[in-house]
Every structure is written in C-alpha cells, then in structure tokens.
Amino acid sequence: MLKLGRVERYILEEIGKNGCIHMTLLDPENFSPQEIAKCAKMCEEQGTGAIMVGGSILHSQTTLDECVRMIKENVSIPVILFPNNVNAISKYADAIWFMSLLNSTDWYYIIGAQMQGSFLVKKYDLEAIPMGYLVFGSDTAVSAVGRALPLPLNKGEVAAGYALAAQYLGMRFVYLEAGSGAQNHIPPETIRAVRDVVDITIVVGGGITSPEHSYVVAKAGADVIVTGTVVEKSKNAELLSKIIQAAKEGAASRPWPKKTLSPIF
Ligand code: 1GP
C-alpha cells in the first residue's frame, strides 16, 4: 500500500482541521536569499501553512538552492518546490509538486520535463506529490511559457473533466491556476463545478489579493489557497493574516459537510 509522505500528510491534516490550508508562493527571481527568508518567516508568523518556491521564468538552480536553504533555516513549515522546469529542483526542499500541465499543447510540459527531472527527485530523496496542473486565461507568464491551451474561465465542466481525468490518472491534487498576478480570476462557480465531481484535493491560485476573494475561493471548495504576488509586492503582514483568516472562514461557511480526508486510501 502506498504510504503518504510527511508533507502530504501534514497538508491533509491541516485541511482536516481548518477546512483549508493557505500556502505562500515566493519566486527566487524577485528576492535576494536574505529577503526571501525574511519574507517566508513573516508569512509563517501570519499563519501560512507552507512555502512554495518557484516561478515561470526561474532559471538559476544556484539561486534557487540558496533561497531554499535560507528559507529552511528560518521557518519550520514545509518548503515545497513549484517547478517550471528541470532546473527548479533543489535538494534543500522538503517536497516537490510533481506536476503535469495537463492542458499544455506541448508534450514537454505534460511529461517530458517530468521524465528528465525524475531521477534528480529520486537522488535528492524529495517527497514527490503528484498534481494535475490546469492553466486558465491566456495573458499570463505561465500560459505562455507552458504553451497552454488556456481553459475557459466560465465553463466549469471543461475544468471538471480535466480534474476528474487527473484523479483517474492517480494524481492526488489538482491545481486551478489563473496565473501569477492574474486580472481574470477563476469564478467560484468553476471551482464549485470541479469540487462537485472530484474527491482529490483542490488547489486554487492566481490573482488572489484580498480577504474577500480568499473567502469566496475557499467557500467554493478550494482546499489549498495559494497567494504570492500580494505579499511579494506589499510585504503587508496584516493583509496576509486577514487573507488566511478569511480562507478559514470561507471553508467553514461551505454548505456541505466537512471533508473527511482519506480521498483514495
Ligand atoms: C501563481 O497561483 C500562483 O502560480 C499565485 O498567484 O502570485 O497571483 O498570488 P499570485
């Protein structure tokens, strides 16, 4: 029987306790190693549950290594890699989202980079957490870099079909991605359409910058709420704290019973 890794178990336990977990995405291209560590510590103090490290144009493994090492020295929450390519794998992290951009038009982003990176993940003994990655909207870096055929924001059934396919392929997480700094958000109806058909854990991110928005996303069924840009730009601890609190309140206000977290096992 498959044994869940330490980080994945922690994520599921936090969702079990609070209805959702907030994660902060930090891009090493936007900070010095000292700055990123300071920011990660501030985020931990405000209640974020994990630090994700990555970015669409991340290109230096050396910079990534320095940043992850510094973050690890300063926080006790898990540090999870959010890779854009094979050079975004660091031995200092706790885990890696082992993700496939399912709506890419390019074989490389669906399985090519994963094939090339897999031995490094094994060599570094990183906990690999399998995730289907779905990109919405076209005017974002992730969409251009990942050669996505962007999913329509208002056709929940399309996203739901992809998400269900991810579940049937054995992925335990599905990420609904609007793109970093996205102006066009994933509507709650679309998140709910995915929630209605899948049992796996739903991650939502891209353009969430306010407590109100965080509340709506969690209420619609997101188990993991990711924010990055809002903290990178504002460094506003109080705002982050409110976003995290609002996500918990949104999860608590869902009209359906609390999820019992044993999705597949
Ligand atoms: C991007 O979903 C993440 O990959 C976070 O997006 O930077 O807009 O918060 P933001």
Tab-separated table of C-alpha atoms and ligand atoms in Angstrom:
chain	number	residue	atom	x	y	z
A	1	MET	CA	0.000	0.000	0.000
A	2	LEU	CA	1.171	3.493	-0.816
A	3	LYS	CA	2.360	5.398	2.231
A	4	LEU	CA	1.741	9.132	2.193
A	5	GLY	CA	4.814	11.291	2.703
A	6	ARG	CA	5.279	13.576	5.677
A	7	VAL	CA	4.413	16.814	3.854
A	8	GLU	CA	1.337	15.455	2.096
A	9	ARG	CA	0.059	14.020	5.355
A	10	TYR	CA	0.606	17.396	7.035
A	11	ILE	CA	-1.322	19.195	4.263
A	12	LEU	CA	-4.260	16.806	4.569
A	13	GLU	CA	-4.257	17.078	8.353
A	14	GLU	CA	-4.326	20.879	8.201
A	15	ILE	CA	-7.232	20.746	5.739
A	16	GLY	CA	-8.980	18.343	8.102
A	17	LYS	CA	-8.539	20.771	10.999
A	18	ASN	CA	-9.341	24.085	9.301
A	19	GLY	CA	-11.227	23.139	6.148
A	20	CYS	CA	-8.369	24.526	4.061
A	21	ILE	CA	-4.711	25.462	4.152
A	22	HIS	CA	-3.066	28.634	2.864
A	23	MET	CA	0.283	28.476	1.092
A	24	THR	CA	2.574	31.320	0.090
A	25	LEU	CA	4.366	31.202	-3.241
A	26	LEU	CA	7.711	33.001	-3.347
A	27	ASP	CA	9.709	33.456	-6.551
A	28	PRO	CA	13.512	33.453	-6.092
A	29	GLU	CA	13.807	35.754	-9.109
A	30	ASN	CA	12.155	38.531	-7.089
A	31	PHE	CA	14.265	38.408	-3.908
A	32	SER	CA	17.763	38.040	-2.544
A	33	PRO	CA	18.189	34.870	-0.427
A	34	GLN	CA	18.119	37.026	2.729
A	35	GLU	CA	14.959	38.843	1.662
A	36	ILE	CA	13.125	35.677	0.685
A	37	ALA	CA	13.958	34.064	4.040
A	38	LYS	CA	12.725	37.142	5.904
A	39	CYS	CA	9.522	37.187	3.877
A	40	ALA	CA	8.938	33.454	4.414
A	41	LYS	CA	9.363	33.905	8.163
A	42	MET	CA	6.868	36.755	8.193
A	43	CYS	CA	4.399	34.583	6.249
A	44	GLU	CA	4.833	31.729	8.717
A	45	GLU	CA	4.183	34.117	11.606
A	46	GLN	CA	0.929	35.205	9.944
A	47	GLY	CA	-0.270	31.613	9.693
A	48	THR	CA	0.594	30.421	6.197
A	49	GLY	CA	0.859	26.635	6.195
A	50	ALA	CA	3.675	26.064	3.720
A	51	ILE	CA	6.069	27.959	1.491
A	52	MET	CA	6.037	27.137	-2.204
A	53	VAL	CA	9.134	28.170	-4.143
A	54	GLY	CA	9.139	28.685	-7.899
A	55	GLY	CA	8.219	30.939	-10.795
A	56	SER	CA	7.556	30.773	-14.519
A	57	ILE	CA	10.888	32.278	-15.531
A	58	LEU	CA	13.082	30.830	-12.790
A	59	HIS	CA	16.331	29.843	-14.499
A	60	SER	CA	19.149	29.586	-11.941
A	61	GLN	CA	19.393	26.435	-9.875
A	62	THR	CA	22.135	28.099	-7.811
A	63	THR	CA	19.828	30.978	-6.875
A	64	LEU	CA	17.056	28.516	-6.107
A	65	ASP	CA	19.342	26.434	-3.871
A	66	GLU	CA	20.499	29.477	-1.914
A	67	CYS	CA	16.941	30.711	-1.452
A	68	VAL	CA	15.517	27.354	-0.370
A	69	ARG	CA	18.423	26.773	2.031
A	70	MET	CA	17.905	30.193	3.629
A	71	ILE	CA	14.130	29.693	3.893
A	72	LYS	CA	14.628	26.294	5.524
A	73	GLU	CA	16.920	27.874	8.116
A	74	ASN	CA	14.239	30.389	9.045
A	75	VAL	CA	10.912	28.540	9.034
A	76	SER	CA	9.592	25.267	10.378
A	77	ILE	CA	6.645	24.846	7.964
A	78	PRO	CA	7.269	22.707	4.855
A	79	VAL	CA	9.027	24.136	1.824
A	80	ILE	CA	7.591	22.746	-1.397
A	81	LEU	CA	9.091	23.227	-4.850
A	82	PHE	CA	6.740	24.518	-7.533
A	83	PRO	CA	8.834	23.813	-10.616
A	84	ASN	CA	8.624	25.483	-14.010
A	85	ASN	CA	11.280	23.186	-15.453
A	86	VAL	CA	14.009	20.667	-14.611
A	87	ASN	CA	16.355	23.308	-13.211
A	88	ALA	CA	13.848	24.168	-10.486
A	89	ILE	CA	14.706	21.133	-8.343
A	90	SER	CA	16.581	21.790	-5.103
A	91	LYS	CA	17.886	19.213	-2.668
A	92	TYR	CA	17.184	21.563	0.242
A	93	ALA	CA	13.376	21.442	-0.117
A	94	ASP	CA	11.044	19.097	1.762
A	95	ALA	CA	8.868	18.156	-1.180
A	96	ILE	CA	8.082	18.892	-4.801
A	97	TRP	CA	4.757	19.286	-6.533
A	98	PHE	CA	5.312	16.632	-9.176
A	99	MET	CA	3.027	18.279	-11.657
A	100	SER	CA	1.880	17.859	-15.211
A	101	LEU	CA	0.424	20.816	-17.125
A	102	LEU	CA	-2.468	18.783	-18.448
A	103	ASN	CA	-3.806	21.409	-20.846
A	104	SER	CA	-0.453	22.198	-22.433
A	105	THR	CA	-0.208	21.735	-26.181
A	106	ASP	CA	3.386	20.627	-25.712
A	107	TRP	CA	4.442	17.104	-24.747
A	108	TYR	CA	7.368	18.582	-22.815
A	109	TYR	CA	5.181	20.245	-20.171
A	110	ILE	CA	2.896	17.245	-19.849
A	111	ILE	CA	5.526	14.513	-19.363
A	112	GLY	CA	8.895	15.471	-20.935
A	113	ALA	CA	10.311	17.657	-18.160
A	114	GLN	CA	8.926	15.214	-15.602
A	115	MET	CA	10.807	12.351	-17.228
A	116	GLN	CA	14.029	14.363	-17.255
A	117	GLY	CA	13.648	15.552	-13.669
A	118	SER	CA	12.513	12.299	-12.099
A	119	PHE	CA	15.955	10.858	-11.350
A	120	LEU	CA	17.041	14.069	-9.648
A	121	VAL	CA	13.947	13.975	-7.444
A	122	LYS	CA	14.886	10.419	-6.507
A	123	LYS	CA	18.548	11.250	-5.961
A	124	TYR	CA	17.640	14.134	-3.637
A	125	ASP	CA	15.033	11.967	-1.906
A	126	LEU	CA	12.411	14.691	-2.321
A	127	GLU	CA	8.828	13.850	-1.445
A	128	ALA	CA	7.034	13.942	-4.802
A	129	ILE	CA	3.373	14.937	-4.572
A	130	PRO	CA	1.501	14.144	-7.803
A	131	MET	CA	-0.572	17.018	-9.147
A	132	GLY	CA	-2.526	17.845	-12.272
A	133	TYR	CA	-1.938	21.484	-13.222
A	134	LEU	CA	-4.651	23.347	-15.147
A	135	VAL	CA	-3.993	26.807	-16.541
A	136	PHE	CA	-6.815	29.266	-17.193
A	137	GLY	CA	-6.651	32.516	-19.185
A	138	SER	CA	-4.029	33.479	-21.725
A	139	ASP	CA	-2.467	36.748	-20.652
A	140	THR	CA	-0.072	35.296	-18.061
A	141	ALA	CA	3.518	34.089	-17.959
A	142	VAL	CA	2.565	30.532	-17.054
A	143	SER	CA	0.225	30.278	-20.011
A	144	ALA	CA	2.863	31.499	-22.474
A	145	VAL	CA	5.774	29.539	-21.014
A	146	GLY	CA	3.772	26.344	-20.557
A	147	ARG	CA	2.227	26.581	-24.027
A	148	ALA	CA	-1.191	26.163	-22.513
A	149	LEU	CA	-4.391	25.952	-24.447
A	150	PRO	CA	-5.992	28.066	-21.719
A	151	LEU	CA	-9.114	26.724	-20.085
A	152	PRO	CA	-12.211	28.929	-20.308
A	153	LEU	CA	-12.912	30.665	-17.001
A	154	ASN	CA	-16.669	30.269	-17.217
A	155	LYS	CA	-17.019	26.720	-18.482
A	156	GLY	CA	-16.697	24.757	-15.266
A	157	GLU	CA	-17.491	21.475	-16.944
A	158	VAL	CA	-14.295	21.651	-19.005
A	159	ALA	CA	-12.134	22.159	-15.915
A	160	ALA	CA	-14.123	19.469	-14.108
A	161	GLY	CA	-13.430	16.991	-16.902
A	162	TYR	CA	-9.696	17.662	-16.739
A	163	ALA	CA	-9.721	17.455	-12.940
A	164	LEU	CA	-11.575	14.154	-12.961
A	165	ALA	CA	-9.103	12.808	-15.517
A	166	ALA	CA	-6.289	13.876	-13.163
A	167	GLN	CA	-7.955	11.916	-10.371
A	168	TYR	CA	-8.386	8.834	-12.550
A	169	LEU	CA	-4.723	9.086	-13.567
A	170	GLY	CA	-3.807	8.786	-9.889
A	171	MET	CA	-2.943	12.416	-9.161
A	172	ARG	CA	-3.893	13.351	-5.625
A	173	PHE	CA	-4.037	17.125	-6.147
A	174	VAL	CA	-5.369	19.345	-8.907
A	175	TYR	CA	-4.288	22.981	-9.222
A	176	LEU	CA	-6.653	25.502	-10.835
A	177	GLU	CA	-4.215	28.206	-11.906
A	178	ALA	CA	-5.268	31.677	-13.066
A	179	GLY	CA	-1.611	32.756	-13.336
A	180	SER	CA	0.534	34.950	-11.152
A	181	GLY	CA	-0.929	38.423	-10.822
A	182	ALA	CA	-3.922	37.424	-12.958
A	183	GLN	CA	-6.573	40.054	-13.526
A	184	ASN	CA	-9.118	37.460	-14.609
A	185	HIS	CA	-9.995	35.274	-11.662
A	186	ILE	CA	-11.317	31.744	-11.637
A	187	PRO	CA	-15.009	32.194	-10.815
A	188	PRO	CA	-16.405	30.412	-7.738
A	189	GLU	CA	-18.872	28.562	-9.993
A	190	THR	CA	-15.965	26.961	-11.833
A	191	ILE	CA	-14.241	25.925	-8.597
A	192	ARG	CA	-17.539	24.513	-7.382
A	193	ALA	CA	-18.027	22.576	-10.636
A	194	VAL	CA	-14.683	20.869	-10.012
A	195	ARG	CA	-15.497	20.310	-6.334
A	196	ASP	CA	-18.737	18.610	-7.312
A	197	VAL	CA	-17.012	15.886	-9.310
A	198	VAL	CA	-13.614	15.168	-7.745
A	199	ASP	CA	-12.504	13.681	-4.432
A	200	ILE	CA	-8.881	14.791	-4.736
A	201	THR	CA	-7.514	17.929	-3.104
A	202	ILE	CA	-8.157	21.168	-5.000
A	203	VAL	CA	-5.557	23.935	-5.077
A	204	VAL	CA	-6.521	27.407	-6.349
A	205	GLY	CA	-4.202	30.327	-7.043
A	206	GLY	CA	-3.603	33.325	-9.240
A	207	GLY	CA	-4.636	36.916	-8.585
A	208	ILE	CA	-5.966	36.446	-5.044
A	209	THR	CA	-5.125	39.686	-3.258
A	210	SER	CA	-7.918	40.370	-0.765
A	211	PRO	CA	-9.603	38.649	2.200
A	212	GLU	CA	-12.940	38.865	0.373
A	213	HIS	CA	-11.596	36.975	-2.613
A	214	SER	CA	-9.880	34.399	-0.407
A	215	TYR	CA	-13.198	33.798	1.403
A	216	VAL	CA	-15.077	33.226	-1.859
A	217	VAL	CA	-12.444	30.821	-3.230
A	218	ALA	CA	-12.419	28.738	-0.040
A	219	LYS	CA	-16.203	28.738	0.211
A	220	ALA	CA	-16.440	27.479	-3.381
A	221	GLY	CA	-14.384	24.437	-2.451
A	222	ALA	CA	-10.660	25.189	-2.670
A	223	ASP	CA	-8.760	23.060	-0.157
A	224	VAL	CA	-5.479	24.903	-0.714
A	225	ILE	CA	-5.408	28.656	-1.344
A	226	VAL	CA	-2.172	29.997	-2.799
A	227	THR	CA	-1.092	33.624	-2.816
A	228	GLY	CA	2.215	35.027	-3.991
A	229	THR	CA	2.153	38.442	-5.622
A	230	VAL	CA	0.178	40.173	-2.860
A	231	VAL	CA	2.918	39.529	-0.316
A	232	GLU	CA	5.831	39.961	-2.700
A	233	LYS	CA	4.542	43.405	-3.664
A	234	SER	CA	3.138	44.723	-0.393
A	235	LYS	CA	5.071	42.801	2.322
A	236	ASN	CA	1.906	43.534	4.301
A	237	ALA	CA	1.722	41.112	7.227
A	238	GLU	CA	-1.679	42.293	8.395
A	239	LEU	CA	-3.248	41.863	4.968
A	240	LEU	CA	-1.808	38.357	4.681
A	241	SER	CA	-3.150	37.448	8.104
A	242	LYS	CA	-6.628	38.606	7.021
A	243	ILE	CA	-6.418	36.635	3.760
A	244	ILE	CA	-5.537	33.476	5.723
A	245	GLN	CA	-8.278	34.033	8.281
A	246	ALA	CA	-10.838	34.717	5.527
A	247	ALA	CA	-9.928	31.425	3.814
A	248	LYS	CA	-10.700	29.530	7.033
A	249	GLU	CA	-13.981	31.398	7.427
A	250	GLY	CA	-14.883	30.690	3.797
A	251	ALA	CA	-14.199	26.979	4.332
A	252	ALA	CA	-16.301	26.992	7.499
A	253	SER	CA	-19.238	28.536	5.647
A	254	ARG	CA	-19.479	25.815	2.991
A	255	PRO	CA	-22.969	24.421	2.644
A	256	TRP	CA	-21.735	20.806	2.534
A	257	PRO	CA	-20.285	18.681	5.353
A	258	LYS	CA	-16.617	18.840	6.251
A	259	LYS	CA	-14.407	16.655	4.113
A	260	THR	CA	-13.038	13.515	5.669
A	261	LEU	CA	-9.546	13.241	4.409
A	262	SER	CA	-8.979	9.856	3.074
A	263	PRO	CA	-9.569	10.608	-0.587
A	264	ILE	CA	-8.298	7.394	-2.078
A	265	PHE	CA	-6.888	5.145	0.605
B	1	1GP	C1	0.883	31.635	-9.266
B	1	1GP	O1	-1.116	30.750	-8.321
B	1	1GP	C2	0.108	31.355	-8.015
B	1	1GP	O2	1.386	30.463	-9.815
B	1	1GP	C3	-0.051	32.571	-7.159
B	1	1GP	O3	-0.552	33.652	-7.898
B	1	1GP	O4	1.082	35.475	-7.475
B	1	1GP	O5	-1.206	35.994	-8.286
B	1	1GP	O6	-0.851	35.214	-5.968
B	1	1GP	P1	-0.397	35.170	-7.371
